[in-house]
PDB file of C-alpha atoms in Angstrom:
ATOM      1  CA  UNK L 195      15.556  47.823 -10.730  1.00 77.00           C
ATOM      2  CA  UNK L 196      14.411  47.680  -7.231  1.00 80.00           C
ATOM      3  CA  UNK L 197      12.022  45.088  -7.773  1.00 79.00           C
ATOM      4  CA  UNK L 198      15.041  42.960  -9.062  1.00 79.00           C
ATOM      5  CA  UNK L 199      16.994  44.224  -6.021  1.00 81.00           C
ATOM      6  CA  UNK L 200      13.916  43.029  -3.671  1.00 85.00           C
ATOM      7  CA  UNK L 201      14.284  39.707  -5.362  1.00 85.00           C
ATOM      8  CA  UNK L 202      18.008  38.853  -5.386  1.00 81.00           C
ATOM      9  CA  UNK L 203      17.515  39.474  -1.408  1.00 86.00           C
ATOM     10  CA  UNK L 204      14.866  37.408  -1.245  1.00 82.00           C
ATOM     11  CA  UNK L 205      17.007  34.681  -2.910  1.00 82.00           C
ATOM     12  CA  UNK L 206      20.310  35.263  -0.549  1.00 88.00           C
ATOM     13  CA  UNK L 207      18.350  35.365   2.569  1.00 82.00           C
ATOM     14  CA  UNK L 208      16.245  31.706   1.574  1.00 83.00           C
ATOM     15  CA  UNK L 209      19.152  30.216   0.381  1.00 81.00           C
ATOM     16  CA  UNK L 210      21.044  31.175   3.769  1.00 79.00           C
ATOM     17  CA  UNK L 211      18.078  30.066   5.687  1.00 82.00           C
ATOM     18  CA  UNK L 212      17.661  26.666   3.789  1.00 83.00           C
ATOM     19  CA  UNK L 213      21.088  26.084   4.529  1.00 80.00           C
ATOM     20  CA  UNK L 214      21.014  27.115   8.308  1.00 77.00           C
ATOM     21  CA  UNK L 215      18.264  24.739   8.178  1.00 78.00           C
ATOM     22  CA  UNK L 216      20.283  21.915   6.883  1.00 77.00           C
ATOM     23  CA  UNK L 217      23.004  22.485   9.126  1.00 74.00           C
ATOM     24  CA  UNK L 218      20.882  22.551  12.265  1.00 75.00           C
ATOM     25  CA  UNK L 219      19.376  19.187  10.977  1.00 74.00           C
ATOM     26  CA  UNK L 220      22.543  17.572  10.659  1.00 72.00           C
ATOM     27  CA  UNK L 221      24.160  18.180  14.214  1.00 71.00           C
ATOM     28  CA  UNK L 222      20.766  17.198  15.572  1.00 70.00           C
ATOM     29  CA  UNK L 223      21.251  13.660  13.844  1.00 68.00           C
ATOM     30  CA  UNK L 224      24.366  13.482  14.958  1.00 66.00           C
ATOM     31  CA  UNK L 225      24.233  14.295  18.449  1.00 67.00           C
ATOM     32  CA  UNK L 226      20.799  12.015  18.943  1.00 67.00           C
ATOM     33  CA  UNK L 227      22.908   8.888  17.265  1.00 66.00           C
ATOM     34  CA  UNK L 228      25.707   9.797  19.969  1.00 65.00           C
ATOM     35  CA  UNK L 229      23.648   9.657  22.968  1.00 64.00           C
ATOM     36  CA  UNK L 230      22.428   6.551  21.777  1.00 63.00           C
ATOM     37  CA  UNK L 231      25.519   4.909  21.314  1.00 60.00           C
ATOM     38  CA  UNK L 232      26.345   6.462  24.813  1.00 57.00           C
ATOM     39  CA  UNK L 233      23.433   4.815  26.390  1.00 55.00           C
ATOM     40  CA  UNK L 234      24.260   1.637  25.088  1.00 53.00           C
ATOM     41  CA  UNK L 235      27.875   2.055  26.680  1.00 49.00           C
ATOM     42  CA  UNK L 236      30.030   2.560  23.112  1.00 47.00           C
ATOM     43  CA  UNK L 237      32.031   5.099  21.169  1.00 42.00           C
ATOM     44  CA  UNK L 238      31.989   5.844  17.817  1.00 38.00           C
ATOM     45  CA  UNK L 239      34.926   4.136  17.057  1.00 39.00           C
ATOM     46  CA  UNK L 240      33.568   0.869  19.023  1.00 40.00           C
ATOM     47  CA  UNK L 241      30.467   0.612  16.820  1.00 39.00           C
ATOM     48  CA  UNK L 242      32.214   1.277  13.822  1.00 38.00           C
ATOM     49  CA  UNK L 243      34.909  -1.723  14.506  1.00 37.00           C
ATOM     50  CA  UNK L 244      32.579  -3.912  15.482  1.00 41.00           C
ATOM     51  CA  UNK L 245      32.403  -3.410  18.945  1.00 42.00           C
ATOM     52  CA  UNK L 246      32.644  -5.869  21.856  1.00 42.00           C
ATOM     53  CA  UNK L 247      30.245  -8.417  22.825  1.00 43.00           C
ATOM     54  CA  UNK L 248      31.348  -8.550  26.482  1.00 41.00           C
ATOM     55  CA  UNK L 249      32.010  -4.601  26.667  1.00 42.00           C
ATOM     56  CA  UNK L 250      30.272  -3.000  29.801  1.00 41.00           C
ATOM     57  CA  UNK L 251      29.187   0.380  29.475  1.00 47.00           C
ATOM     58  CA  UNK L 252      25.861   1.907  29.410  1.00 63.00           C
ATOM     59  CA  UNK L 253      24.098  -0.826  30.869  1.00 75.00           C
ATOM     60  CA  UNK L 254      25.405  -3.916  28.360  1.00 76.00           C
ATOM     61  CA  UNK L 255      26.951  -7.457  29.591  1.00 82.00           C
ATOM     62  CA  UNK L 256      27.049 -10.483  27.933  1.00 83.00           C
ATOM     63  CA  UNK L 257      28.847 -13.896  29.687  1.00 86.00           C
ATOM     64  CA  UNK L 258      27.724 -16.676  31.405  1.00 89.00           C
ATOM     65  CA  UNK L 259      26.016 -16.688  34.895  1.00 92.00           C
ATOM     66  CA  UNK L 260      28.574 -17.736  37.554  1.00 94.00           C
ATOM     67  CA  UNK L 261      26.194 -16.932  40.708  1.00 94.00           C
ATOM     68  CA  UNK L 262      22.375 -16.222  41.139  1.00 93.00           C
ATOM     69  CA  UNK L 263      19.697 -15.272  43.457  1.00 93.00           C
ATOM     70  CA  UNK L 264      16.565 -13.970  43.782  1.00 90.00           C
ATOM     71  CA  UNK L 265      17.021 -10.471  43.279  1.00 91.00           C
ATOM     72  CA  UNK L 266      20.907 -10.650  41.013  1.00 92.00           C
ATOM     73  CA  UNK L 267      23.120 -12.669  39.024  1.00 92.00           C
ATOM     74  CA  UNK L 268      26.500 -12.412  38.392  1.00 92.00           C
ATOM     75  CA  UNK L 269      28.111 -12.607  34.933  1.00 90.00           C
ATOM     76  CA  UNK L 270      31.464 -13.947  33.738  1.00 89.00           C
ATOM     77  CA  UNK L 271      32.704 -11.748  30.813  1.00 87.00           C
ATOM     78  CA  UNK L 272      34.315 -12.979  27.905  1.00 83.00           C
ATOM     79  CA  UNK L 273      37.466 -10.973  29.198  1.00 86.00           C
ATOM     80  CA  UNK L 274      37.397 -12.410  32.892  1.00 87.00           C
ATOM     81  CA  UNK L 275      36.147  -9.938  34.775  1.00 89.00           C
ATOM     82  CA  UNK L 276      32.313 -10.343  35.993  1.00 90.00           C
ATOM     83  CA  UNK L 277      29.275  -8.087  36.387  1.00 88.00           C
ATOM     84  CA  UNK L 278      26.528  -7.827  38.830  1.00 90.00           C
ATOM     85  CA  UNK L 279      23.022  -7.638  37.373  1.00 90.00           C
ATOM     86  CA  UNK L 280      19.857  -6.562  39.289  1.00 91.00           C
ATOM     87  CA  UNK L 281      16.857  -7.972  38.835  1.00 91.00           C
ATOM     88  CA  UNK L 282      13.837  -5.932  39.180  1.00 90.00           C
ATOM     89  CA  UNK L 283       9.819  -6.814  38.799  1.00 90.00           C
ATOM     90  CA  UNK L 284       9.900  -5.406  35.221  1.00 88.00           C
ATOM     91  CA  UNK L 285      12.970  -7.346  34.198  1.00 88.00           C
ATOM     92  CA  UNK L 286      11.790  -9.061  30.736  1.00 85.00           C
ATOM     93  CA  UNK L 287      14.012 -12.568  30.188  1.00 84.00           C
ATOM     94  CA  UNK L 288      13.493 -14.161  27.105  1.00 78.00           C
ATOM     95  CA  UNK L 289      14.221 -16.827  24.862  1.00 67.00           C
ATOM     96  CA  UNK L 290      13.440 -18.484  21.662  1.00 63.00           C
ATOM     97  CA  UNK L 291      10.333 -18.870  24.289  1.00 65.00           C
ATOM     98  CA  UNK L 292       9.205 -16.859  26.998  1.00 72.00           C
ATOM     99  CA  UNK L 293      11.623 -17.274  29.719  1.00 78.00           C
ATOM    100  CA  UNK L 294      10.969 -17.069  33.830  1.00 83.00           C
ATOM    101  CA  UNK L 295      13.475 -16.437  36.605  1.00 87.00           C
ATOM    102  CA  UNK L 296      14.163 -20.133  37.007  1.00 87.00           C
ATOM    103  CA  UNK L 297      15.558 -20.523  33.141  1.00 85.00           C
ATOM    104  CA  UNK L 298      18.609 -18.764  34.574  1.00 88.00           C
ATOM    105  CA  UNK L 299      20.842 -21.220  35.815  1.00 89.00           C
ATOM    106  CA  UNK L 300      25.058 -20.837  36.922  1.00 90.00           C
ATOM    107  CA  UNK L 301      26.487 -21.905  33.323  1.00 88.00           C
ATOM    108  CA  UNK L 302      24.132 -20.090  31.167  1.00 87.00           C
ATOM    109  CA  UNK L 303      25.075 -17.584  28.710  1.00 86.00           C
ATOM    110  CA  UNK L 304      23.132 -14.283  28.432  1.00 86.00           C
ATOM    111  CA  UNK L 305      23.146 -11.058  27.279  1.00 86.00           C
ATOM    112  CA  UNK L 306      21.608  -8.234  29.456  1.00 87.00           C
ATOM    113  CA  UNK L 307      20.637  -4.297  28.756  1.00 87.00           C
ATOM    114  CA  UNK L 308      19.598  -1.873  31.392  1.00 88.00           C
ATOM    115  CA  UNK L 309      20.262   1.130  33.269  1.00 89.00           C
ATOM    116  CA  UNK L 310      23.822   1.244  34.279  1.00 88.00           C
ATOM    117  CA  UNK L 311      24.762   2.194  38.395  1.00 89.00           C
ATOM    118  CA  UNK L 312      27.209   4.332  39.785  1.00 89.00           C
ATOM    119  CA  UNK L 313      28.656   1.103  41.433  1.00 90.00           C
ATOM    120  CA  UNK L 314      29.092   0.107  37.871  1.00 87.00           C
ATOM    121  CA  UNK L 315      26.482  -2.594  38.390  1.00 89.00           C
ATOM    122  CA  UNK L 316      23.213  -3.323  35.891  1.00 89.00           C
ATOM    123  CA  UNK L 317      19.617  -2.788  36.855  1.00 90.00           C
ATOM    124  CA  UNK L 318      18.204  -5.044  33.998  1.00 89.00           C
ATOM    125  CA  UNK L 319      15.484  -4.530  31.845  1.00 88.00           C
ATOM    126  CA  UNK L 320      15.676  -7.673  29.460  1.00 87.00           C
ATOM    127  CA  UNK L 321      17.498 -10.261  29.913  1.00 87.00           C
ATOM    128  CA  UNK L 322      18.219 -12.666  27.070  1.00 85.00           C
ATOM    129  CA  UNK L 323      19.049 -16.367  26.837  1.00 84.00           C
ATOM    130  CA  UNK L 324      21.972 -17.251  24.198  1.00 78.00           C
ATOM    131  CA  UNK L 325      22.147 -20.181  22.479  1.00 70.00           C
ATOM    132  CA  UNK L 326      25.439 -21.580  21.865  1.00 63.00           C
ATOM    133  CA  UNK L 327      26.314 -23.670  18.723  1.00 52.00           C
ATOM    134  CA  UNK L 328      27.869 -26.777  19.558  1.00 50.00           C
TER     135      UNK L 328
END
């Protein structure tokens, strides 16, 4: 009897543990995938609808270059408003080839990650060149 007693513990307390386990697991998943989709400048509810091509957040634009220089550009957004973008020695731009500073021209379309300011300006890291069907 207590042998059988010893047992049925044994059972409870893994079964408790495996689920504490798989709880723990969960909420880790789902608060890494929300810093992620924080860093990228979303919500939930963005990424789920699709999201916004010209959406700032994070450090995200996407428009076409309205003013350049050697160390920023500045991006028209799909909704009007426009973004500044710093350039840095580690900035990446790229293309269907490799790209160089001089590929970005006033009238060119990009998209551009980085690290998001308090100014609510970009320091790129990559900067790509988009293509536009015509």
């Amino acid at each position: 009897m207590k042998k059988l007693l010893i047992i049925g513990i044994a059972v409870i307390v893994s079964g408790g543990a495996f689920y504490g386990g798989m709880k723990y697991a969960e909420n880790k998943a789902l608060s890494d995938r929300q810093q992620r989709i924080q860093q990228f400048g979303g919500s939930r509810t963005e990424f789920r609808n699709g999201g916004s091509g010209n959406r700032i957040g994070g450090g995200f634009a996407s428009g076409e270059i309205i003013a350049k220089d050697n160390k920023s550009l500045t991006v028209k957004l799909q909704d009007g408003g426009s973004k500044i973008i710093f350039l840095s020695d580690s900035t990446e731009i790229t293309k269907s080839a490799e790209g160089a500073l001089s590929d970005l021209e006033i009238g060119k379309n990009i998209s551009v990650n980085g690290a998001a300011n308090s100014d609510g300006s970009v320091t790129a890291q990559i900067i790509q060149l988009k293509q536009l069907a015509k």
